[in-house]
mmCIF file of N, CA and C in Angstrom:
data_model
loop_
_atom_site.group_PDB
_atom_site.id
_atom_site.type_symbol
_atom_site.label_atom_id
_atom_site.label_comp_id
_atom_site.label_asym_id
_atom_site.label_seq_id
_atom_site.Cartn_x
_atom_site.Cartn_y
_atom_site.Cartn_z
ATOM 1 N N UNK H 1 227.092 134.485 40.555
ATOM 2 C CA UNK H 1 226.223 134.244 41.703
ATOM 3 C C UNK H 1 225.274 133.085 41.432
ATOM 4 N N UNK H 2 225.022 132.300 42.451
ATOM 5 C CA UNK H 2 224.107 131.177 42.328
ATOM 6 C C UNK H 2 222.693 131.666 42.029
ATOM 7 N N UNK H 3 222.339 132.836 42.542
ATOM 8 C CA UNK H 3 220.999 133.374 42.345
ATOM 9 C C UNK H 3 220.687 133.585 40.866
ATOM 10 N N UNK H 4 221.703 133.781 40.060
ATOM 11 C CA UNK H 4 221.499 133.992 38.635
ATOM 12 C C UNK H 4 221.136 132.699 37.902
ATOM 13 N N UNK H 5 221.380 131.553 38.518
ATOM 14 C CA UNK H 5 221.102 130.270 37.879
ATOM 15 C C UNK H 5 219.630 129.884 37.968
ATOM 16 N N UNK H 6 218.877 130.525 38.831
ATOM 17 C CA UNK H 6 217.457 130.222 38.990
ATOM 18 C C UNK H 6 216.652 130.896 37.887
ATOM 19 N N UNK H 7 215.484 130.363 37.631
ATOM 20 C CA UNK H 7 214.594 130.974 36.645
ATOM 21 C C UNK H 7 213.237 131.185 37.297
ATOM 22 N N UNK H 8 212.845 132.408 37.565
ATOM 23 C CA UNK H 8 213.533 133.652 37.250
ATOM 24 C C UNK H 8 214.699 133.882 38.218
ATOM 25 N N UNK H 9 215.679 134.706 37.802
ATOM 26 C CA UNK H 9 216.795 135.018 38.692
ATOM 27 C C UNK H 9 216.301 135.631 40.006
ATOM 28 N N UNK H 10 216.907 135.242 41.113
ATOM 29 C CA UNK H 10 216.481 135.659 42.447
ATOM 30 C C UNK H 10 217.169 136.963 42.847
ATOM 31 N N UNK H 11 216.400 137.868 43.424
ATOM 32 C CA UNK H 11 216.955 139.119 43.946
ATOM 33 C C UNK H 11 217.840 138.792 45.147
ATOM 34 N N UNK H 12 218.907 139.569 45.328
ATOM 35 C CA UNK H 12 219.832 139.307 46.422
ATOM 36 C C UNK H 12 220.235 140.611 47.113
ATOM 37 N N UNK H 13 220.681 140.467 48.359
ATOM 38 C CA UNK H 13 221.309 141.555 49.083
ATOM 39 C C UNK H 13 222.794 141.217 49.094
ATOM 40 N N UNK H 14 223.607 142.102 48.547
ATOM 41 C CA UNK H 14 225.026 141.819 48.372
ATOM 42 C C UNK H 14 225.863 142.616 49.373
ATOM 43 N N UNK H 15 226.762 141.905 50.051
ATOM 44 C CA UNK H 15 227.702 142.515 50.987
ATOM 45 C C UNK H 15 229.074 141.924 50.727
ATOM 46 N N UNK H 16 230.088 142.638 51.154
ATOM 47 C CA UNK H 16 231.459 142.151 51.034
ATOM 48 C C UNK H 16 231.726 141.247 52.236
ATOM 49 N N UNK H 17 231.658 139.938 52.027
ATOM 50 C CA UNK H 17 231.822 138.984 53.124
ATOM 51 C C UNK H 17 233.216 139.073 53.756
ATOM 52 N N UNK H 18 234.224 139.340 52.959
ATOM 53 C CA UNK H 18 235.589 139.459 53.507
ATOM 54 C C UNK H 18 235.681 140.661 54.440
ATOM 55 N N UNK H 19 235.089 141.777 54.040
ATOM 56 C CA UNK H 19 235.113 142.975 54.893
ATOM 57 C C UNK H 19 234.329 142.721 56.182
ATOM 58 N N UNK H 20 233.220 142.032 56.077
ATOM 59 C CA UNK H 20 232.425 141.693 57.261
ATOM 60 C C UNK H 20 233.241 140.850 58.233
ATOM 61 N N UNK H 21 233.961 139.846 57.715
ATOM 62 C CA UNK H 21 234.798 139.003 58.555
ATOM 63 C C UNK H 21 235.966 139.761 59.168
ATOM 64 N N UNK H 22 236.584 140.629 58.374
ATOM 65 C CA UNK H 22 237.701 141.436 58.879
ATOM 66 C C UNK H 22 237.240 142.340 60.005
ATOM 67 N N UNK H 23 236.108 142.980 59.811
ATOM 68 C CA UNK H 23 235.581 143.879 60.838
ATOM 69 C C UNK H 23 235.229 143.094 62.116
ATOM 70 N N UNK H 24 234.609 141.937 61.947
ATOM 71 C CA UNK H 24 234.273 141.107 63.098
ATOM 72 C C UNK H 24 235.508 140.667 63.864
ATOM 73 N N UNK H 25 236.568 140.308 63.141
ATOM 74 C CA UNK H 25 237.814 139.896 63.792
ATOM 75 C C UNK H 25 238.436 141.058 64.568
ATOM 76 N N UNK H 26 238.400 142.256 63.989
ATOM 77 C CA UNK H 26 238.930 143.429 64.698
ATOM 78 C C UNK H 26 238.153 143.684 65.991
ATOM 79 N N UNK H 27 236.834 143.537 65.913
ATOM 80 C CA UNK H 27 236.004 143.747 67.104
ATOM 81 C C UNK H 27 236.338 142.714 68.178
ATOM 82 N N UNK H 28 236.507 141.459 67.762
ATOM 83 C CA UNK H 28 236.842 140.400 68.708
ATOM 84 C C UNK H 28 238.195 140.667 69.367
ATOM 85 N N UNK H 29 239.189 141.038 68.577
ATOM 86 C CA UNK H 29 240.518 141.326 69.139
ATOM 87 C C UNK H 29 240.471 142.512 70.086
ATOM 88 N N UNK H 30 239.683 143.526 69.752
ATOM 89 C CA UNK H 30 239.554 144.684 70.639
ATOM 90 C C UNK H 30 238.905 144.276 71.961
ATOM 91 N N UNK H 31 237.884 143.427 71.881
ATOM 92 C CA UNK H 31 237.207 142.977 73.105
ATOM 93 C C UNK H 31 238.157 142.137 73.966
ATOM 94 N N UNK H 32 238.930 141.270 73.322
ATOM 95 C CA UNK H 32 239.845 140.407 74.071
ATOM 96 C C UNK H 32 240.996 141.188 74.697
ATOM 97 N N UNK H 33 241.394 142.290 74.071
ATOM 98 C CA UNK H 33 242.492 143.078 74.626
ATOM 99 C C UNK H 33 242.015 144.126 75.630
ATOM 100 N N UNK H 34 240.706 144.267 75.794
ATOM 101 C CA UNK H 34 240.174 145.225 76.769
ATOM 102 C C UNK H 34 240.491 144.734 78.187
ATOM 103 N N UNK H 35 240.560 145.674 79.101
ATOM 104 C CA UNK H 35 240.851 145.316 80.489
ATOM 105 C C UNK H 35 239.798 144.359 81.032
ATOM 106 N N UNK H 36 238.535 144.626 80.717
ATOM 107 C CA UNK H 36 237.440 143.727 81.103
ATOM 108 C C UNK H 36 236.634 143.425 79.840
ATOM 109 N N UNK H 37 236.900 142.293 79.178
ATOM 110 C CA UNK H 37 236.228 141.982 77.916
ATOM 111 C C UNK H 37 234.700 142.001 78.003
ATOM 112 N N UNK H 38 234.152 141.698 79.183
ATOM 113 C CA UNK H 38 232.684 141.703 79.325
ATOM 114 C C UNK H 38 232.110 143.105 79.256
ATOM 115 N N UNK H 39 232.918 144.103 79.524
ATOM 116 C CA UNK H 39 232.421 145.483 79.494
ATOM 117 C C UNK H 39 232.648 146.142 78.132
ATOM 118 N N UNK H 40 233.318 145.448 77.212
ATOM 119 C CA UNK H 40 233.592 146.015 75.889
ATOM 120 C C UNK H 40 232.284 146.270 75.144
ATOM 121 N N UNK H 41 232.152 147.451 74.573
ATOM 122 C CA UNK H 41 230.983 147.815 73.763
ATOM 123 C C UNK H 41 231.478 148.305 72.412
ATOM 124 N N UNK H 42 231.125 147.606 71.378
ATOM 125 C CA UNK H 42 231.544 147.992 70.027
ATOM 126 C C UNK H 42 230.698 149.153 69.530
ATOM 127 N N UNK H 43 231.321 149.991 68.731
ATOM 128 C CA UNK H 43 230.591 151.077 68.083
ATOM 129 C C UNK H 43 229.769 150.492 66.936
ATOM 130 N N UNK H 44 228.561 150.991 66.743
ATOM 131 C CA UNK H 44 227.769 150.513 65.585
ATOM 132 C C UNK H 44 228.520 150.790 64.280
ATOM 133 N N UNK H 45 228.452 149.857 63.381
ATOM 134 C CA UNK H 45 229.147 149.978 62.096
ATOM 135 C C UNK H 45 228.181 149.645 60.976
ATOM 136 N N UNK H 46 228.246 150.424 59.926
ATOM 137 C CA UNK H 46 227.426 150.151 58.742
ATOM 138 C C UNK H 46 228.372 149.828 57.592
ATOM 139 N N UNK H 47 228.265 148.623 57.081
ATOM 140 C CA UNK H 47 229.073 148.225 55.938
ATOM 141 C C UNK H 47 228.246 148.407 54.665
ATOM 142 N N UNK H 48 228.898 148.713 53.548
ATOM 143 C CA UNK H 48 228.165 148.899 52.299
ATOM 144 C C UNK H 48 227.333 147.666 51.951
ATOM 145 N N UNK H 49 226.098 147.901 51.601
ATOM 146 C CA UNK H 49 225.160 146.845 51.255
ATOM 147 C C UNK H 49 224.402 147.288 50.021
ATOM 148 N N UNK H 50 224.163 146.354 49.120
ATOM 149 C CA UNK H 50 223.489 146.710 47.880
ATOM 150 C C UNK H 50 222.393 145.692 47.580
ATOM 151 N N UNK H 51 221.214 146.188 47.256
ATOM 152 C CA UNK H 51 220.115 145.328 46.843
ATOM 153 C C UNK H 51 220.164 145.194 45.333
ATOM 154 N N UNK H 52 220.165 143.962 44.865
ATOM 155 C CA UNK H 52 220.202 143.702 43.426
ATOM 156 C C UNK H 52 218.872 143.082 43.010
ATOM 157 N N UNK H 53 217.924 143.929 42.574
ATOM 158 C CA UNK H 53 216.630 143.383 42.170
ATOM 159 C C UNK H 53 216.773 142.564 40.889
ATOM 160 N N UNK H 54 216.022 141.514 40.836
ATOM 161 C CA UNK H 54 216.004 140.675 39.634
ATOM 162 C C UNK H 54 214.552 140.294 39.353
ATOM 163 N N UNK H 55 214.382 139.447 38.408
ATOM 164 C CA UNK H 55 213.030 139.086 37.941
ATOM 165 C C UNK H 55 212.151 138.502 39.039
ATOM 166 N N UNK H 56 212.737 137.955 40.103
ATOM 167 C CA UNK H 56 211.918 137.375 41.174
ATOM 168 C C UNK H 56 211.129 138.447 41.922
ATOM 169 N N UNK H 57 211.480 139.721 41.738
ATOM 170 C CA UNK H 57 210.779 140.822 42.403
ATOM 171 C C UNK H 57 209.617 141.359 41.565
ATOM 172 N N UNK H 58 209.494 140.879 40.367
ATOM 173 C CA UNK H 58 208.456 141.386 39.475
ATOM 174 C C UNK H 58 207.140 140.679 39.750
ATOM 175 N N UNK H 59 206.046 141.294 39.322
ATOM 176 C CA UNK H 59 204.750 140.609 39.449
ATOM 177 C C UNK H 59 204.787 139.286 38.668
ATOM 178 N N UNK H 60 203.962 138.334 39.053
ATOM 179 C CA UNK H 60 203.975 137.059 38.337
ATOM 180 C C UNK H 60 203.612 137.263 36.866
ATOM 181 N N UNK H 61 204.170 136.380 36.056
ATOM 182 C CA UNK H 61 203.856 136.429 34.622
ATOM 183 C C UNK H 61 202.400 136.057 34.416
ATOM 184 N N UNK H 62 201.756 136.719 33.484
ATOM 185 C CA UNK H 62 200.349 136.375 33.210
ATOM 186 C C UNK H 62 200.310 135.051 32.465
ATOM 187 N N UNK H 63 199.303 134.289 32.765
ATOM 188 C CA UNK H 63 199.151 132.983 32.097
ATOM 189 C C UNK H 63 198.312 133.155 30.835
ATOM 190 N N UNK H 64 198.655 132.426 29.795
ATOM 191 C CA UNK H 64 197.891 132.540 28.538
ATOM 192 C C UNK H 64 196.494 131.995 28.648
#
């Protein structure tokens, strides 16, 4: 991850981008195949998400 290259390492929220894209494509295809695409309402979906705390979340370092 690019966030690991920073000093201090930056905290990130991690999601599966491929799964997000796949789910979005399925929703789009379902809307396009609906009898009236404007009336299509997708069901709410929660995809796995993980917070990865790193040193950027810590209190600042004390100065000498």
